[in-house]
PDB file of C-alpha atoms in Angstrom:
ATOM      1  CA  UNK A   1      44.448 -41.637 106.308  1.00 38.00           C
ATOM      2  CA  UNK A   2      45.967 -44.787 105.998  1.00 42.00           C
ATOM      3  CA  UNK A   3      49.987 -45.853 104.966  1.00 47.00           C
ATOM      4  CA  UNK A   4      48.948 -49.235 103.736  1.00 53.00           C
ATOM      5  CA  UNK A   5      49.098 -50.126 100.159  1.00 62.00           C
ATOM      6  CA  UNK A   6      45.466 -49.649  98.039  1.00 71.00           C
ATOM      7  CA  UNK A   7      44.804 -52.407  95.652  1.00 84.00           C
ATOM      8  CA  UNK A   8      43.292 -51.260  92.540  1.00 86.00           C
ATOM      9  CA  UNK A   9      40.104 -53.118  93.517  1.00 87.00           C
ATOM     10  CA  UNK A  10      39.875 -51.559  96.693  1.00 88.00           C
ATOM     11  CA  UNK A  11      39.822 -48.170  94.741  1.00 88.00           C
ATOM     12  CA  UNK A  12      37.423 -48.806  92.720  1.00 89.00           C
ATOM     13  CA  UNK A  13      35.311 -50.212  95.312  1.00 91.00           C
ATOM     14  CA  UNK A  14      36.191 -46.759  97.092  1.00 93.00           C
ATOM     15  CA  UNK A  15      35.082 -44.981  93.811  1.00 93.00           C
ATOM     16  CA  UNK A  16      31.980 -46.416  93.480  1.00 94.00           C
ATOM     17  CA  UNK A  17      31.078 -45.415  96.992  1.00 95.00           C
ATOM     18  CA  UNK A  18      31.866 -41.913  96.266  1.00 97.00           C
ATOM     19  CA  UNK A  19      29.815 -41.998  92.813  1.00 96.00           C
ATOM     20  CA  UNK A  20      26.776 -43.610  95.523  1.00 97.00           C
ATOM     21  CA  UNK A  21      27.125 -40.760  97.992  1.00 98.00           C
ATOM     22  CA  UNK A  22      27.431 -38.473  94.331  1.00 98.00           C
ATOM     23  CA  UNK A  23      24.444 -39.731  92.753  1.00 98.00           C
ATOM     24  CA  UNK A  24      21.831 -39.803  96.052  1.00 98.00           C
ATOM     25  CA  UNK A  25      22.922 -35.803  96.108  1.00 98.00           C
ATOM     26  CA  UNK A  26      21.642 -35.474  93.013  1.00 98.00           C
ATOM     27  CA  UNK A  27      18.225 -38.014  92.994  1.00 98.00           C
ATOM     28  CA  UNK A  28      17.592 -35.556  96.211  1.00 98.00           C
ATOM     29  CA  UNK A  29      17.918 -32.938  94.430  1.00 98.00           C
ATOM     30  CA  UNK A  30      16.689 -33.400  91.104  1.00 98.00           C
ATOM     31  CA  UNK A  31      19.787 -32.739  89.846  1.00 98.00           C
ATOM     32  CA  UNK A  32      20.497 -35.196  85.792  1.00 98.00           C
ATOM     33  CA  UNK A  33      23.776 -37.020  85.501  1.00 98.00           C
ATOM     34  CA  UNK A  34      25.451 -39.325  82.871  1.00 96.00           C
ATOM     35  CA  UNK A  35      28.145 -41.515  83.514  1.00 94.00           C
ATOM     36  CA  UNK A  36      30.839 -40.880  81.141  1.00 91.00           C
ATOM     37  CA  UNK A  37      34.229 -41.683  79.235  1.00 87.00           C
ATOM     38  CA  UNK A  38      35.739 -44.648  80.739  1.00 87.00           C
ATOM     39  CA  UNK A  39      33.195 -45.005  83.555  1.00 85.00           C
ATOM     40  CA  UNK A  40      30.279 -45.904  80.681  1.00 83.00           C
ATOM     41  CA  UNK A  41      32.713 -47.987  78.314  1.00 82.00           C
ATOM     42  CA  UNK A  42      33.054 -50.050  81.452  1.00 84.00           C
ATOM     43  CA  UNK A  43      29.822 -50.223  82.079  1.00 85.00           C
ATOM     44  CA  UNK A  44      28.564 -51.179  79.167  1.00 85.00           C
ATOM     45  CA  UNK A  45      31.364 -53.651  78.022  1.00 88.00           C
ATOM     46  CA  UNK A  46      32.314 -55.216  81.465  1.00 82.00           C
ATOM     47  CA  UNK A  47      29.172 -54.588  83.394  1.00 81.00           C
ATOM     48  CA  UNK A  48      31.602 -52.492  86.002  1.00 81.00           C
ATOM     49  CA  UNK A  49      35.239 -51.001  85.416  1.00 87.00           C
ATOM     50  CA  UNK A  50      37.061 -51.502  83.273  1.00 84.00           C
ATOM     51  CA  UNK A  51      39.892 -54.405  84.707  1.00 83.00           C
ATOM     52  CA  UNK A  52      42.991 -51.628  84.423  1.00 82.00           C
ATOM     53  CA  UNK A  53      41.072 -48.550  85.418  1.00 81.00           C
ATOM     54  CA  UNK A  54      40.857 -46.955  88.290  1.00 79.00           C
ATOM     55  CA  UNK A  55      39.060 -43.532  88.296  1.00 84.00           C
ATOM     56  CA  UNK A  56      34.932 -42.555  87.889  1.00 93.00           C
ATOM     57  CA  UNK A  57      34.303 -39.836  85.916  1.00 94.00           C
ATOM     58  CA  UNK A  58      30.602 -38.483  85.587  1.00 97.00           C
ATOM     59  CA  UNK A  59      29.351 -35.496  83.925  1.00 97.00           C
ATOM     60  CA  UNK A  60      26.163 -32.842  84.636  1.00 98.00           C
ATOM     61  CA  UNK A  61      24.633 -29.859  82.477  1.00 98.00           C
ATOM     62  CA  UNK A  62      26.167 -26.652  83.462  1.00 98.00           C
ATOM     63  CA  UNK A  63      23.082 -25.642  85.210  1.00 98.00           C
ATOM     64  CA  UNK A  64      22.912 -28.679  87.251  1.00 98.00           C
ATOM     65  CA  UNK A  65      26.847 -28.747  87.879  1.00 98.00           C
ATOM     66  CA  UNK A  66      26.509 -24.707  88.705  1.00 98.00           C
ATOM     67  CA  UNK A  67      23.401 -26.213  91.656  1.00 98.00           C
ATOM     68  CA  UNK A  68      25.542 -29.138  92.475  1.00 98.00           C
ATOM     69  CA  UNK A  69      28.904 -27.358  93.495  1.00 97.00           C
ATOM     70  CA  UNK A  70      27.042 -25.363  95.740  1.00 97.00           C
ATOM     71  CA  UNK A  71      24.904 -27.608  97.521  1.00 97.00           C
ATOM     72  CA  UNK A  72      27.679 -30.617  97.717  1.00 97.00           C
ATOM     73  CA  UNK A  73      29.373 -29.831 100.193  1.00 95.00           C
ATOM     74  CA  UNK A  74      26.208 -29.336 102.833  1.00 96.00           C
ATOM     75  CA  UNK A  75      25.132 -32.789 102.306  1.00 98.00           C
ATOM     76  CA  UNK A  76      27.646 -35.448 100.888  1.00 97.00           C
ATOM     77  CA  UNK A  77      28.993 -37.651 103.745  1.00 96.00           C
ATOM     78  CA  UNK A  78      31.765 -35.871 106.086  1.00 95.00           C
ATOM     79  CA  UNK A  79      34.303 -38.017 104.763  1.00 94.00           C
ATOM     80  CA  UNK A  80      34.026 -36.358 101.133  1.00 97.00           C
ATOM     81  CA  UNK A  81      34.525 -33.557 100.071  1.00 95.00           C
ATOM     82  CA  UNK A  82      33.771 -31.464  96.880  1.00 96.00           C
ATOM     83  CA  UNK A  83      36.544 -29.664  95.559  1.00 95.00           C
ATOM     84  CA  UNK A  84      36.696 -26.804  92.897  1.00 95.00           C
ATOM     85  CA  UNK A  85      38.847 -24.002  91.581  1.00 93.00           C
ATOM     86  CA  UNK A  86      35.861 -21.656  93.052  1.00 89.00           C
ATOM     87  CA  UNK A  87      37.057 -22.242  96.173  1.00 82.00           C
ATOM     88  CA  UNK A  88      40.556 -20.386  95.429  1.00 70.00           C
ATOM     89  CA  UNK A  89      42.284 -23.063  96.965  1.00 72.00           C
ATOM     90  CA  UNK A  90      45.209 -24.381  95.173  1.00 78.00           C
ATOM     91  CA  UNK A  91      43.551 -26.521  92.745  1.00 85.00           C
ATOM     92  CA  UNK A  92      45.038 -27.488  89.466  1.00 88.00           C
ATOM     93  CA  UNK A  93      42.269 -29.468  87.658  1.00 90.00           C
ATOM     94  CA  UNK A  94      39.740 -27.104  85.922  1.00 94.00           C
ATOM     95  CA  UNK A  95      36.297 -29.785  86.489  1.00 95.00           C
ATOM     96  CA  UNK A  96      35.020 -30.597  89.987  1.00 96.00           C
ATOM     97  CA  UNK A  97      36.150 -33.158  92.153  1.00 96.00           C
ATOM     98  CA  UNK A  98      34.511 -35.355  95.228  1.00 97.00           C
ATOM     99  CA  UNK A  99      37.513 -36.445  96.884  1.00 96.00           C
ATOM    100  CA  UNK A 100      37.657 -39.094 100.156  1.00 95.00           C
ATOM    101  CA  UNK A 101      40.045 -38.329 102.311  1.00 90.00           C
ATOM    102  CA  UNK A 102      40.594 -41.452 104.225  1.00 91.00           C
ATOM    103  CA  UNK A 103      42.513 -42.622 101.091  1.00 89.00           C
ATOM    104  CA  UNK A 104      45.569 -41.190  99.461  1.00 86.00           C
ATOM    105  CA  UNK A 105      47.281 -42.150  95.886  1.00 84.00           C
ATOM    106  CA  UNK A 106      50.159 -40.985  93.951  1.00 81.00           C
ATOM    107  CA  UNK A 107      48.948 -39.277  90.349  1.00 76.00           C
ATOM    108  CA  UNK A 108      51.753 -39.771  87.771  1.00 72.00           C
ATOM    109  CA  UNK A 109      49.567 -38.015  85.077  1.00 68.00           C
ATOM    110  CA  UNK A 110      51.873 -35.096  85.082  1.00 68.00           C
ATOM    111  CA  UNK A 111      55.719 -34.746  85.099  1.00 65.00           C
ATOM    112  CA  UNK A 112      55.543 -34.349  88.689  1.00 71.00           C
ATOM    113  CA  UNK A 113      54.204 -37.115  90.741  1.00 76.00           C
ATOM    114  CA  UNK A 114      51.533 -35.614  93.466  1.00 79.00           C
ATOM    115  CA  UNK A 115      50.177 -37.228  96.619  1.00 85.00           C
ATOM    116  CA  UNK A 116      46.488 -36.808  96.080  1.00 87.00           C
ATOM    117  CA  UNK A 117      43.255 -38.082  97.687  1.00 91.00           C
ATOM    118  CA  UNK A 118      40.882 -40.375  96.119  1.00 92.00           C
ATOM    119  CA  UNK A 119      38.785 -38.761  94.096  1.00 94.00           C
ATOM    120  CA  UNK A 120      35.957 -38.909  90.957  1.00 96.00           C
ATOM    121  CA  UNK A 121      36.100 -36.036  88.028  1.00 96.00           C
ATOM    122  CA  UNK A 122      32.784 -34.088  87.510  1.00 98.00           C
ATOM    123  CA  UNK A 123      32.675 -32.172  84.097  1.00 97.00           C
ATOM    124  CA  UNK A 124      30.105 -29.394  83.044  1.00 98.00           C
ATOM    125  CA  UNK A 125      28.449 -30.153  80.036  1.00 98.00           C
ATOM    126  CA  UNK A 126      28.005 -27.062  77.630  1.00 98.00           C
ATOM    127  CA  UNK A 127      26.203 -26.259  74.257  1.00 98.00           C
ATOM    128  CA  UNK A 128      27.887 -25.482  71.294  1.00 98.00           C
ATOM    129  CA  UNK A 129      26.458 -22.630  68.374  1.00 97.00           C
ATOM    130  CA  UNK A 130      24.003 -23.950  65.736  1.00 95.00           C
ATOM    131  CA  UNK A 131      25.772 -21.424  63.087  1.00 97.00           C
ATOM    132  CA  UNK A 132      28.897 -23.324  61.565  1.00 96.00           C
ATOM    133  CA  UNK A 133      31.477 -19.833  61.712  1.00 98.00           C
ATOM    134  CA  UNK A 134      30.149 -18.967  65.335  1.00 98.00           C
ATOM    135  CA  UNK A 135      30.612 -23.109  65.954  1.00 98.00           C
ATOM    136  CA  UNK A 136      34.453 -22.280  64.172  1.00 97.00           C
ATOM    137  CA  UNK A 137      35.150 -18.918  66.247  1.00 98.00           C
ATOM    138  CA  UNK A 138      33.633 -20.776  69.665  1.00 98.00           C
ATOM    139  CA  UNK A 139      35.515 -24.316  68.793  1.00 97.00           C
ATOM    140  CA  UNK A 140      39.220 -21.823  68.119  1.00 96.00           C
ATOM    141  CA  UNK A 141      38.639 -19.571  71.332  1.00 98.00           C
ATOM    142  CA  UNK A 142      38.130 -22.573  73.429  1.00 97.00           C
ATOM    143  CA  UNK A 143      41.179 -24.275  72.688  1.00 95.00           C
ATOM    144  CA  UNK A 144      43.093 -21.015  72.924  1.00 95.00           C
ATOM    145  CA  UNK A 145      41.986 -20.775  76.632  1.00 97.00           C
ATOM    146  CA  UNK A 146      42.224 -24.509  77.268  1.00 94.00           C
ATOM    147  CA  UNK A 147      45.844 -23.627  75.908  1.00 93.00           C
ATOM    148  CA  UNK A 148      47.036 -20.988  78.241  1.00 95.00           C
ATOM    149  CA  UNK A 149      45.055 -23.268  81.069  1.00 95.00           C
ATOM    150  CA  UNK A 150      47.625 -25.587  80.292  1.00 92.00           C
ATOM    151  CA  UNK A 151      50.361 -23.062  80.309  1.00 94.00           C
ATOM    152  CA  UNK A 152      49.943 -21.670  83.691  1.00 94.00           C
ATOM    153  CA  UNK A 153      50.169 -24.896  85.137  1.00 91.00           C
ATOM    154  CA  UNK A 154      52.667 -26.293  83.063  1.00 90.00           C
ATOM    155  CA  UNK A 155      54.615 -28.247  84.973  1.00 83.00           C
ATOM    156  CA  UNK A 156      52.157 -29.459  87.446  1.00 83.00           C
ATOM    157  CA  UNK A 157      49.629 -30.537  84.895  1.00 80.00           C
ATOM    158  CA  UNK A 158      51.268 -31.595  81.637  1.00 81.00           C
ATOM    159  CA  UNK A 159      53.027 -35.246  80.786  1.00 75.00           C
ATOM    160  CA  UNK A 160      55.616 -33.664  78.851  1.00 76.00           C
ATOM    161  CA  UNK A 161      57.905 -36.921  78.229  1.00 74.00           C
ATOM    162  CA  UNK A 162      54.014 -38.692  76.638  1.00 72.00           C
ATOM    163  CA  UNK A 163      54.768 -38.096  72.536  1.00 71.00           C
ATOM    164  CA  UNK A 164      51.848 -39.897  71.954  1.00 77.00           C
ATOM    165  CA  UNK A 165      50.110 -37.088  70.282  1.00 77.00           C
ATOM    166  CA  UNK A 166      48.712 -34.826  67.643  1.00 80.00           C
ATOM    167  CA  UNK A 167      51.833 -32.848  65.891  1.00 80.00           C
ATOM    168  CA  UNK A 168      50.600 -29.648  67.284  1.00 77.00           C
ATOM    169  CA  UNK A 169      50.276 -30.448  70.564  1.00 80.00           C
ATOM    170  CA  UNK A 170      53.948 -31.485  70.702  1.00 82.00           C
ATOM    171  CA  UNK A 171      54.747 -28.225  68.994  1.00 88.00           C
ATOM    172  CA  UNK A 172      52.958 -26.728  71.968  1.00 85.00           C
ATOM    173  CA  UNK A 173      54.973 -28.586  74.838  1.00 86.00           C
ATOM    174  CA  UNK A 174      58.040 -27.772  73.309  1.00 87.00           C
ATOM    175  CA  UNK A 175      57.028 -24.225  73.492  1.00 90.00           C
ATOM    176  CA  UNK A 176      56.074 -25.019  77.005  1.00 89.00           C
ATOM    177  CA  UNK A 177      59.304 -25.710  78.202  1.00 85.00           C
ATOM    178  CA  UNK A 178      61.339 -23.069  76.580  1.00 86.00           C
ATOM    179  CA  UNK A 179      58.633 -20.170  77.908  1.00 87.00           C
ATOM    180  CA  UNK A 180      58.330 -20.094  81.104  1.00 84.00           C
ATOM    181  CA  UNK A 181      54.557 -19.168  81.011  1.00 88.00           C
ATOM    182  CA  UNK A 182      54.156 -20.187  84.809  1.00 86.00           C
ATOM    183  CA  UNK A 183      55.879 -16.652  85.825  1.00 86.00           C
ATOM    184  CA  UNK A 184      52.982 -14.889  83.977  1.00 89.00           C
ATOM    185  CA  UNK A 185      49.741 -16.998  83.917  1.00 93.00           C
ATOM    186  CA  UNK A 186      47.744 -16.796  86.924  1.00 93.00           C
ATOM    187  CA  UNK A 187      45.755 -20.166  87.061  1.00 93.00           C
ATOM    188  CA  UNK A 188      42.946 -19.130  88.690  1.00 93.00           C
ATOM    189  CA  UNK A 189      41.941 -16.301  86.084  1.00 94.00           C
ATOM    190  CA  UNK A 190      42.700 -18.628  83.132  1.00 95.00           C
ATOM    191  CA  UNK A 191      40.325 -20.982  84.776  1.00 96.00           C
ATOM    192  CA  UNK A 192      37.295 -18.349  85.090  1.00 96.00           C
ATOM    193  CA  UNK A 193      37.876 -17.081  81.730  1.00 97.00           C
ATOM    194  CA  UNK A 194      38.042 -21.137  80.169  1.00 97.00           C
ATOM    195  CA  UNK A 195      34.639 -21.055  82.452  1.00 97.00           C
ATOM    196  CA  UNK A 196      33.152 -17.762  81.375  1.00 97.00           C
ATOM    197  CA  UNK A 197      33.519 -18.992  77.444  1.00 98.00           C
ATOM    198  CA  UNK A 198      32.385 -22.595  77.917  1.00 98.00           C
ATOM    199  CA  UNK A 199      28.997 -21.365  79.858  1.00 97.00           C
ATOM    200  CA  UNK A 200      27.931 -19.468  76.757  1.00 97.00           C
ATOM    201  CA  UNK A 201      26.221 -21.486  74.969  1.00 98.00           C
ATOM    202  CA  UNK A 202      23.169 -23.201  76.992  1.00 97.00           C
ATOM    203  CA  UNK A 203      23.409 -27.014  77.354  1.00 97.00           C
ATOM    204  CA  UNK A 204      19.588 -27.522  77.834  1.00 97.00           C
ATOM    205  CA  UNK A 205      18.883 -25.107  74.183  1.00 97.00           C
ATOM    206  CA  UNK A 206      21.739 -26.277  71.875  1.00 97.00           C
ATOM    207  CA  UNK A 207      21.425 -28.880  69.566  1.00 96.00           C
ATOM    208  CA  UNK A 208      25.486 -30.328  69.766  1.00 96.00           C
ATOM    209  CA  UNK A 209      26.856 -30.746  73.172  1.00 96.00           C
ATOM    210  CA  UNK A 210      30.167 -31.189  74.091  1.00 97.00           C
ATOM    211  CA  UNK A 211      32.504 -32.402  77.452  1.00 97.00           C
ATOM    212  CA  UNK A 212      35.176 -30.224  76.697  1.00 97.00           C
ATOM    213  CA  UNK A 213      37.380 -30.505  79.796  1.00 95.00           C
ATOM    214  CA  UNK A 214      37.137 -34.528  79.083  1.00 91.00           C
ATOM    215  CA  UNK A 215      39.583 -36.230  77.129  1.00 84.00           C
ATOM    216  CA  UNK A 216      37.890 -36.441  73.944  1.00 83.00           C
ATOM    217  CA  UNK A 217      36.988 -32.213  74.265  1.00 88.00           C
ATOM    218  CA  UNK A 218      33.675 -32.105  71.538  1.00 87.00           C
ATOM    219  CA  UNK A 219      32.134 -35.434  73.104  1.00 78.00           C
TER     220      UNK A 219
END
């Protein structure tokens, strides 16, 4: 652990390390990847991050993501660690993380600010139905769970004071802070039932794909 400041280029050198130590796991392993989101704009447009950003994000078919989280922690370095809501530890992010300890960073993503270790997001990939009204029911009952996801860990997870968004999602937050869903919503079961929907539909036999737990939810 160290007090000093961390430069943004000394996280992202810290980043790429952990996507190294991420992606020998899985080459030993046989394990596909894809760099995603901002991790392959930057790698495409600036040949490394992009200059402002300072997170990895990478993304794995369910089945290999189901192998990886339980092989990860046996043989990544013993300075990471993978963390996941599996391990009923007080986890607030739905997707995997490989976090490095020896590095800690204030996230302001949320209302409250949280002291939080270094760290690069792994998202399942899932399929999506070939029908268009089981692709409708699916696309609805997804949302709904992502929803009350959201709700249980209102506070903790949500920017409320960012009105940068679509109408209905601002109709949402305003619900959010007049219910108290928190009292009720247990995050851990709205986190295996978001899980238990999204593996339905086989990544490796479905035609559309999508990274819903990434920002952009059907990409």
């Amino acid at each position: 652990m160290t007090e000093e400041k961390i430069e943004l280029r000394d996280i992202q050198a810290a980043a790429i390390k952990i996507l190294i130590a991420f992606v020998d796991v899985c080459q030993k392993n046989g394990l596909n990847y894809y760099i995603s989101g901002g991790t392959y704009l930057g790698a495409v447009r600036h040949k490394g991050f992009i200059p402002w950003d300072d997170d990895v994000d990478v993304a794995m078919p369910r089945k290999d993501y189901n192998v990886f989280l339980e092989i990860a922690n046996r043989q990544l370095p013993d300075n990471l660690r993978l963390v996941h809501y599996s391990n009923k530890e007080d986890i607030i992010h739905y997707p995997a993380k490989i976090e490095d300890d020896r590095y800690q960073l204030i996230d302001h993503t949320a209302s409250i600010p949280r002291q939080v270790n270094l760290w690069i997001d792994i998202f399942p990939l899932d399929g999506l139905p070939d029908n268009r009204v089981l692709d409708k029911i699916h696309r609805f009952r997804l949302l709904a769970l992502r929803a009350l996801f959201k709700y249980s860990l209102f506070d903790r997870i949500v920017r409320q004071d960012n009105t940068d968004r679509p109408w209905y999602e601002n109709i949402m937050i305003r619900i959010g802070k007049k219910v108290k869903f928190t009292k009720v919503l247990k995050p851990y079961k709205r986190m295996e039932a978001l899980d238990r929907a999204l593996s339905k539909y086989d990544f490796y036999e479905s035609r559309f794909v999508m990274n819903f737990m990434g920002s952009y939810k059907w990409c």
